[in-house]
Coordinates of C-alpha atoms and ligand atoms in Angstrom, one line a residue:
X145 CA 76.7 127.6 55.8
X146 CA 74.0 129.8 54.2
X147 CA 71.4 126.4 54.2
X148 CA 70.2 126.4 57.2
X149 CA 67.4 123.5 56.6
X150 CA 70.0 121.1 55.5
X151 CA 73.0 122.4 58.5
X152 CA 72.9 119.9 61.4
X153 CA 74.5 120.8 64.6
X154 CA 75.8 118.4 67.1
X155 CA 77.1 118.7 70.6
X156 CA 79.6 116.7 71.9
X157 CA 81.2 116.2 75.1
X158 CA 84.6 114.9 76.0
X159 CA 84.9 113.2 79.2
X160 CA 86.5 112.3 82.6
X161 CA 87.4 108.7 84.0
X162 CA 86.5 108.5 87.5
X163 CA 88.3 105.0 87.7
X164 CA 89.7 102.1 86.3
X165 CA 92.6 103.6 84.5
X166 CA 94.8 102.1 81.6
X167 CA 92.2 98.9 81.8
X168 CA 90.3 98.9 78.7
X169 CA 93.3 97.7 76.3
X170 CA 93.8 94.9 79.2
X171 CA 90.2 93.8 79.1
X172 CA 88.8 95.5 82.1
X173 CA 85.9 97.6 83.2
X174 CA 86.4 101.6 83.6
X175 CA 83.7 104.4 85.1
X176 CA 84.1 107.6 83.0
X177 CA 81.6 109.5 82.6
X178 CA 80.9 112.3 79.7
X179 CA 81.5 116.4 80.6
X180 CA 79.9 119.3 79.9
X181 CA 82.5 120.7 78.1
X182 CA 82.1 120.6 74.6
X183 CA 82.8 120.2 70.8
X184 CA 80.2 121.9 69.0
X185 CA 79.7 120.5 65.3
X186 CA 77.7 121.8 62.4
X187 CA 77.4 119.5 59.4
X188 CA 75.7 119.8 56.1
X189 CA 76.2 117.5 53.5
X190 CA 77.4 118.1 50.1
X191 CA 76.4 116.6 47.1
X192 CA 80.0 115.8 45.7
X193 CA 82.4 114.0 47.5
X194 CA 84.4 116.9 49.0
X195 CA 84.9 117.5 53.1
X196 CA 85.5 120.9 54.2
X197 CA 86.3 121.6 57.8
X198 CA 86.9 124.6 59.5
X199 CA 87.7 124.6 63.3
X200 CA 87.1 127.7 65.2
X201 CA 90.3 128.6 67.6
X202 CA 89.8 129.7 70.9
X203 CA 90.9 133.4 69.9
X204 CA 88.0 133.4 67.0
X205 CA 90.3 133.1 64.3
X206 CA 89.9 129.8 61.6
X207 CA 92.2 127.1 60.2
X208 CA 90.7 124.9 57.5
X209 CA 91.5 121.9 56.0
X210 CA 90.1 119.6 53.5
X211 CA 90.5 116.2 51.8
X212 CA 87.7 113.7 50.2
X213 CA 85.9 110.6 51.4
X214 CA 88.6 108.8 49.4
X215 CA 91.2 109.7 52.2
X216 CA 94.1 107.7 53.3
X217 CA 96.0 107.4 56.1
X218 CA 99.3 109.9 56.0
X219 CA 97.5 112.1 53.6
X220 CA 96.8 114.7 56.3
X221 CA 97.8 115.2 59.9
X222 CA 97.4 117.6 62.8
X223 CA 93.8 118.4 63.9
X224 CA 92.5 117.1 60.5
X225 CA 93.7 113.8 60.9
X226 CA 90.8 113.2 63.3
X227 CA 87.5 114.2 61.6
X228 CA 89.6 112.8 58.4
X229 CA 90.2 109.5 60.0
X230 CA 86.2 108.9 61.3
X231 CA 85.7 109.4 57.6
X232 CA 87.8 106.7 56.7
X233 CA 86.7 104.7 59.4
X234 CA 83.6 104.2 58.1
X235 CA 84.0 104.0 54.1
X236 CA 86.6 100.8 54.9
X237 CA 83.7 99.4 57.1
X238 CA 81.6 99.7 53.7
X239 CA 79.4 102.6 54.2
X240 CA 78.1 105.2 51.4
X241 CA 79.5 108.1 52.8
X242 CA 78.7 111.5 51.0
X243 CA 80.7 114.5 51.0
X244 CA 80.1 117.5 53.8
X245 CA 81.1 121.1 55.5
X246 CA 81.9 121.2 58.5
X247 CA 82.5 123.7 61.2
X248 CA 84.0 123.2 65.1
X249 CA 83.8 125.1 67.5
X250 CA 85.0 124.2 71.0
X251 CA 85.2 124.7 74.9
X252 CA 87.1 121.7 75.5
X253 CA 90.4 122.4 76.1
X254 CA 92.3 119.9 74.0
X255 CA 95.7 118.3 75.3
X256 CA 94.4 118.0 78.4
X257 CA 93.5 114.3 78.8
X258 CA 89.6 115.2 78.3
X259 CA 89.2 113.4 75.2
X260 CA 88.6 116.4 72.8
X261 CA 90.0 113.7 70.2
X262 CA 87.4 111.1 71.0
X263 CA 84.7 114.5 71.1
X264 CA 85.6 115.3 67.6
X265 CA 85.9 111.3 65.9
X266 CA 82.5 110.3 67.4
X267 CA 81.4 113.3 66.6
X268 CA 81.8 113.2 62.7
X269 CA 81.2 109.4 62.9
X270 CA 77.9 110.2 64.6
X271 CA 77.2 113.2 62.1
X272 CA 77.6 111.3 59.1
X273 CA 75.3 108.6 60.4
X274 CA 72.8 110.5 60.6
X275 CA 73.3 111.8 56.9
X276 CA 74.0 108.9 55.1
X277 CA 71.1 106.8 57.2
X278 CA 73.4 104.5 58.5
X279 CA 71.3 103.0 61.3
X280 CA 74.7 102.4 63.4
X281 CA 74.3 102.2 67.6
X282 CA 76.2 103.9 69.8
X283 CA 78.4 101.4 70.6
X284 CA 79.4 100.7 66.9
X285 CA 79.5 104.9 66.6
X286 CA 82.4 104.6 69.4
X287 CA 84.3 101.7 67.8
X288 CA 84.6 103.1 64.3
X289 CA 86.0 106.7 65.9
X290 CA 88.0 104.3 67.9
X291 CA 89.6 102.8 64.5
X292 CA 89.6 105.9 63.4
X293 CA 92.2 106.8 66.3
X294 CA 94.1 103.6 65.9
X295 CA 94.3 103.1 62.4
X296 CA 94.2 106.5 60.4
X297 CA 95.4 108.8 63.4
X298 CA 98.2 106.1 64.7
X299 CA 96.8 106.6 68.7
X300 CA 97.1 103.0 70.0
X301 CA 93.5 104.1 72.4
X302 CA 91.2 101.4 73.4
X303 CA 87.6 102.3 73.6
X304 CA 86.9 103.9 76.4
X305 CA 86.9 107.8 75.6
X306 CA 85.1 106.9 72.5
X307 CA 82.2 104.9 74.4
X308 CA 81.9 107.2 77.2
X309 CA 81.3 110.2 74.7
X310 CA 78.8 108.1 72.9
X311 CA 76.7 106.6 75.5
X312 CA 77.5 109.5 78.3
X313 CA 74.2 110.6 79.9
X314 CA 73.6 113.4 82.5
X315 CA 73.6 112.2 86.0
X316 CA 75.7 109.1 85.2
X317 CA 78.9 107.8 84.4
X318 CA 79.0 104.8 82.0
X319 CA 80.6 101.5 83.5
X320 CA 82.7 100.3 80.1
X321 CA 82.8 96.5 80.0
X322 CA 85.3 95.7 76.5
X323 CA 85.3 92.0 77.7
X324 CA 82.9 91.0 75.8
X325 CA 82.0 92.0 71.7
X326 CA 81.0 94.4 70.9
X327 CA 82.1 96.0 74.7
X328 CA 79.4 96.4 76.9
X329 CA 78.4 99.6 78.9
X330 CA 75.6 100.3 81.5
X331 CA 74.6 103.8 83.2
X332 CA 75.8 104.2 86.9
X333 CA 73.9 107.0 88.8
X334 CA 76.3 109.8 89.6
X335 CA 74.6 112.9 91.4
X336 CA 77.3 114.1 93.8
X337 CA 75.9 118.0 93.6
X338 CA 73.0 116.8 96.1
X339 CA 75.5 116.0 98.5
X340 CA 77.3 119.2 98.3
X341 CA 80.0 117.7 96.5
X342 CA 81.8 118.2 93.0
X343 CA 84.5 116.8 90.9
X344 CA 87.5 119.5 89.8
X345 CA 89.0 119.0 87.3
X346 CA 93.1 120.2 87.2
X347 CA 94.4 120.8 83.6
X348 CA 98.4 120.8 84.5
X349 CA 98.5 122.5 81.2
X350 CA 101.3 119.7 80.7
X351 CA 100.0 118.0 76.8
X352 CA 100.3 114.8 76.2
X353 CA 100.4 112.7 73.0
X354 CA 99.4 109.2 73.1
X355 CA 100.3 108.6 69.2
X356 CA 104.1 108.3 70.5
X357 CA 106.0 107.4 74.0
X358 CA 105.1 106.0 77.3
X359 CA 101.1 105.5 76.3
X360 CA 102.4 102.6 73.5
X361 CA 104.9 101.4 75.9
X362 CA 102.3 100.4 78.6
X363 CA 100.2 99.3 76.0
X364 CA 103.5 96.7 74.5
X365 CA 104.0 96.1 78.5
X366 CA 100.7 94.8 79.1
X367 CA 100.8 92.9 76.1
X368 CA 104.2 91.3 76.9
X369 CA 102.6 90.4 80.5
X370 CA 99.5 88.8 79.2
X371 CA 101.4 86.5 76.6
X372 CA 103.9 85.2 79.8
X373 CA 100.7 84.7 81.8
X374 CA 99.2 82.7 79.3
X375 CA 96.2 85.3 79.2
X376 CA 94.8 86.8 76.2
X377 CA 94.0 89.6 78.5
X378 CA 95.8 91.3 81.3
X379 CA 92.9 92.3 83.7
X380 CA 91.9 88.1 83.4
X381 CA 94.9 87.6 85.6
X382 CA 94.7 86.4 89.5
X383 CA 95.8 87.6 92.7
X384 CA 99.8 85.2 92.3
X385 CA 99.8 86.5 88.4
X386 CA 102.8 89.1 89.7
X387 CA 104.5 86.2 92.0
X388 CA 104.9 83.7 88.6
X389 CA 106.7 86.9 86.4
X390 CA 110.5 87.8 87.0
X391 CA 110.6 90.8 85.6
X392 CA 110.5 94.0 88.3
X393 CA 108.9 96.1 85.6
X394 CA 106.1 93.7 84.5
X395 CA 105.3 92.4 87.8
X396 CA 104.5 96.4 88.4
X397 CA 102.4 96.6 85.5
X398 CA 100.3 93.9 86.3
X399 CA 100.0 94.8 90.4
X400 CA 98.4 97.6 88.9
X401 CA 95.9 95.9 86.3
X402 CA 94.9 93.5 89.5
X403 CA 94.4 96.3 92.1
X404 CA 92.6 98.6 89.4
X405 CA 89.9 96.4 88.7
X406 CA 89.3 95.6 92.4
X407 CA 89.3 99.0 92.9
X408 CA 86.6 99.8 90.1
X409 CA 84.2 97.1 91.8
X410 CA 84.9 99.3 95.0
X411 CA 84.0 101.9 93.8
X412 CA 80.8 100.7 92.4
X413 CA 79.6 100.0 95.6
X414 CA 81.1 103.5 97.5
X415 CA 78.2 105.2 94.5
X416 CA 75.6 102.8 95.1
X417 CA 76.1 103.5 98.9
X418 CA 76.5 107.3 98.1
X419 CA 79.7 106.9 100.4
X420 CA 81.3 109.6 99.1
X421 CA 84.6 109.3 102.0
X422 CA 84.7 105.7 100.7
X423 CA 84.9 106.9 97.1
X424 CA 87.5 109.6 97.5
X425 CA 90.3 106.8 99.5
X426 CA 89.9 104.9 96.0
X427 CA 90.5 107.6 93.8
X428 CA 93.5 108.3 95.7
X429 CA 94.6 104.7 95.9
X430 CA 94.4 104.6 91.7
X431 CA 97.1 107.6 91.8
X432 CA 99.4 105.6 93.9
X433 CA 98.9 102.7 91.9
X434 CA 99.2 104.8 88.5
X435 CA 102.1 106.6 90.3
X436 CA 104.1 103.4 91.5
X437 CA 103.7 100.5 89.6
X438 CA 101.7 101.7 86.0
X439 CA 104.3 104.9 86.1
X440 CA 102.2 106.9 83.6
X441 CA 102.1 110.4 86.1
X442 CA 104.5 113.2 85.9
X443 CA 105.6 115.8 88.7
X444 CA 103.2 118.6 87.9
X445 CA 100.0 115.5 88.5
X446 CA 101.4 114.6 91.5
X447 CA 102.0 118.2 92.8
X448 CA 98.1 118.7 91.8
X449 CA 96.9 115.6 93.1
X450 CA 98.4 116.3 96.6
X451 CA 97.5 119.8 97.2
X452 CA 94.0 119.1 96.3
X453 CA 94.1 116.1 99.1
X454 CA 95.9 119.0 101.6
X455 CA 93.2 121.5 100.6
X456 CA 90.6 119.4 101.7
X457 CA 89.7 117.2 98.6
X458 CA 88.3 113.7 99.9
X459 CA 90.6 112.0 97.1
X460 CA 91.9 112.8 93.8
X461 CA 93.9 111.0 90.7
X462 CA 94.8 112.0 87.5
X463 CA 92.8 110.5 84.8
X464 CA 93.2 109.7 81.3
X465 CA 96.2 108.5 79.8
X466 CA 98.7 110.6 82.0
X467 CA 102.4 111.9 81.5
X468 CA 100.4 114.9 81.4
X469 CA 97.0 116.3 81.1
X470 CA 94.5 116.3 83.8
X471 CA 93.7 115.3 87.5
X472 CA 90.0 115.5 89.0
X473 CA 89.1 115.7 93.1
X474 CA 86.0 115.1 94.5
X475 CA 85.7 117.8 96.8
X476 CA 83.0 119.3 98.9
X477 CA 81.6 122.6 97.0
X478 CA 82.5 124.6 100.1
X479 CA 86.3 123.7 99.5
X480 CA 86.3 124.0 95.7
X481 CA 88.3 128.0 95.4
X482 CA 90.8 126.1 98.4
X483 CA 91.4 123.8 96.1
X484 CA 91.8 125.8 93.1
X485 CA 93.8 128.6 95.3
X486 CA 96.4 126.2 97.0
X487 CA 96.9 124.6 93.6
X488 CA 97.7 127.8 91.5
X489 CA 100.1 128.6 94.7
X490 CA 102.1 125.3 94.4
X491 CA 102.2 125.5 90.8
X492 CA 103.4 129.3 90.7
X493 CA 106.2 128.6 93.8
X494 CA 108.0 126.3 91.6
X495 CA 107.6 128.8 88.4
X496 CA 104.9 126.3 86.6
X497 CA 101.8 128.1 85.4
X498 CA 99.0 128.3 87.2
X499 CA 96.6 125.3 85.7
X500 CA 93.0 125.5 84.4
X501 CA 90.9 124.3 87.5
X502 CA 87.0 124.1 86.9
X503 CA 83.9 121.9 87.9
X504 CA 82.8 119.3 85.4
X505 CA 79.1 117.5 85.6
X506 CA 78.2 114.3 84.2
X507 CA 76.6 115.5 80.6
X508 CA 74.6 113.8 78.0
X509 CA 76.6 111.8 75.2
X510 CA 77.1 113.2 71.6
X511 CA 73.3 114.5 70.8
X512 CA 71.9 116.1 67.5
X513 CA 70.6 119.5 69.1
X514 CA 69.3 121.1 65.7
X515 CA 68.6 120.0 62.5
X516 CA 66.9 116.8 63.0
X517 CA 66.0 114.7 59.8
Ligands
GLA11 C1 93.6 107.3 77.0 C2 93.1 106.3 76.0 C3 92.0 105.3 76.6 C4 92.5 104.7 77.9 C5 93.1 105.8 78.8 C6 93.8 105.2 80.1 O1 92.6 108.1 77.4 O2 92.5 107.0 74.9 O3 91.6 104.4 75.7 O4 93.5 103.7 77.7 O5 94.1 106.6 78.2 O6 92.8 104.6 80.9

């Protein structure tokens, strides 16, 4: 990219959900909040109708792949499949959409539950906004690289990743509402390093794929659940809902959509009170909850989620989709290389590798850094 004037970079984070796990699809509110761990983006546009990407592997070396703005679902997959998708997305919603190069670079680890996926679909959607003079907001940035996902990619997601990424801002985590249309958000403070505490986040190094498996059976489970209830919506149902179903299964399911959401208004509250204690006994209670009756952990999230509770962690959970991927602790900075020592030390005893462990910050949502207009 030997045009500097015309090369726009963009930095994008992916993101952590403090609470209110495997709602959004059912209706109800989640608290993620945007990282600062990052897809880095440069974009300049072409004048033909040609996309070139090249992504930037950890080790330096560079795979490519590239496709036009006429590009249809199946006609690439892998890593492309994602900026190729938030192309799509946006020429089915009508939009001129010009050709462009594009190269990623990244220190978001992907397969790990972070939402480098969401990172690099907003990202592009975001990118060719601003190119092509779109005028979209935020929000409708995060739905199209939601469609993108669901449509072109074949990732059943609802929009939380996608809106957290967009609307993330440093100091905050975004309260997703996608009861309403277009799904509402609203910045929550979220400044736990004055209080000498930080979130950790556990990669179990265990990848997950949410195009396939357990992620679209909770997703067919819910749905099931909702249609006996006579709900359009899962998270709409009352405190009886599991009491009227028969099935073991489904009553589980929905035990967990109930308690979830109570649990995110508890927790709104524990940050508005800075009760940090208060916070931590809820992030522990989602684990149970996503553990027992949602059944979307896996050994190596449990192991992670406990030692970081014995090692002094005031709660912890895995986050994200799970059967793999990620858990985060709040825990006091004084505690955070326990944490990370006791962990490596579980995980090596039973011959699993010793997982990624690092402190994450609530970061500012996808942002053009250079380039600007
Ligand atoms: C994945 C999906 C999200 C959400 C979470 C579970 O991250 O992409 O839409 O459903 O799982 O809360």
């Amino acid at each position: 990219m030997s045009d500097s004037q015309s090369v726009r970079t963009w930095r994008v984070p992916g993101r952590v959900n403090l609470v209110g796990e495997h709602l959004d699809y059912n209706g109800g509110p989640s608290v993620p909040f945007a990282i600062d761990r990052f897809v880095t983006l440069k974009a300049r546009p072409r004048e033909d109708d040609a996309v070139n990407v090249w992504s930037t592997l950890p080790d330096g070396s560079r795979q490519k792949a590239d496709f036009t703005t006429s590009v249809q679902p199946g006609d690439v997959d892998g890593w492309a499949s994602y900026p190729a998708g938030a192309v799509w997305a946006l020429v089915q919603a009508g939009h001129p959409v010009g050709g462009l190069d594009l190269v990623l670079e990244s220190d978001l680890p992907s397969g790990a539950g972070l939402s480098s996926s969401a990172a690099l679909t907003v990202g592009v959607t975001a990118a060719l906004d601003e190119i092509a003079g779109l005028g979209l907001d935020r929000t409708a940035i995060a739905l199209s690289a939601q469609r993108a996902e669901n449509d072109f990619v074949g990732a059943p997601t609802g929009s939380m990743d996608q809106l957290a990424v967009a609307h993330g801002q440093a100091g905050h985590a975004v309260l997703t509402d996608p009861s309403t249309d277009p799904p509402g958000t609203s910045l929550v403070p979220f400044q736990i390093a004055d209080d000498g505490l930080a979130i950790v986040v556990i990669d179990t190094g265990v990848s997950h794929d949410h195009a396939t498996g357990g992620y679209a059976d909770r997703r067919r489970e819910s749905a099931e659940a909702a249609a006996l209830l006579g709900l359009e919506h899962l998270a709409q149902a009352g405190l009886d809902a599991p009491y009227k179903l028969e099935d073991e299964t489904l009553k589980a399911r929905v035990r967990h959509v109930i308690t979830e959401t109570a649990r995110v208004r508890a927790s709104l509250r524990a940050l508005t009170d800075r009760s940090w204690a208060q916070l931590g006994t809820i992030l522990t209670a989602s684990h149970e909850s996503l553990r027992d009756d949602y059944a979307v952990s896996c050994a190596e999230l449990d192991v992670a989620v406990e030692t970081a509770i014995e090692a002094g962690a005031l709660g912890a959970r895995m986050t994200g989709g799970g059967f793999g991927g990620s858990a985060i602790a709040l825990v006091e900075t004084a505690d955070v290389e326990r944490v990370r020592a006791l962990v490596g030390e579980r995980f090596e005893s039973v011959q699993w590798r010793r997982p990624a462990t690092f402190v994450v910050q609530p970061a500012d949502g996808a942002t053009l850094v250079t380039g600007q207009g």
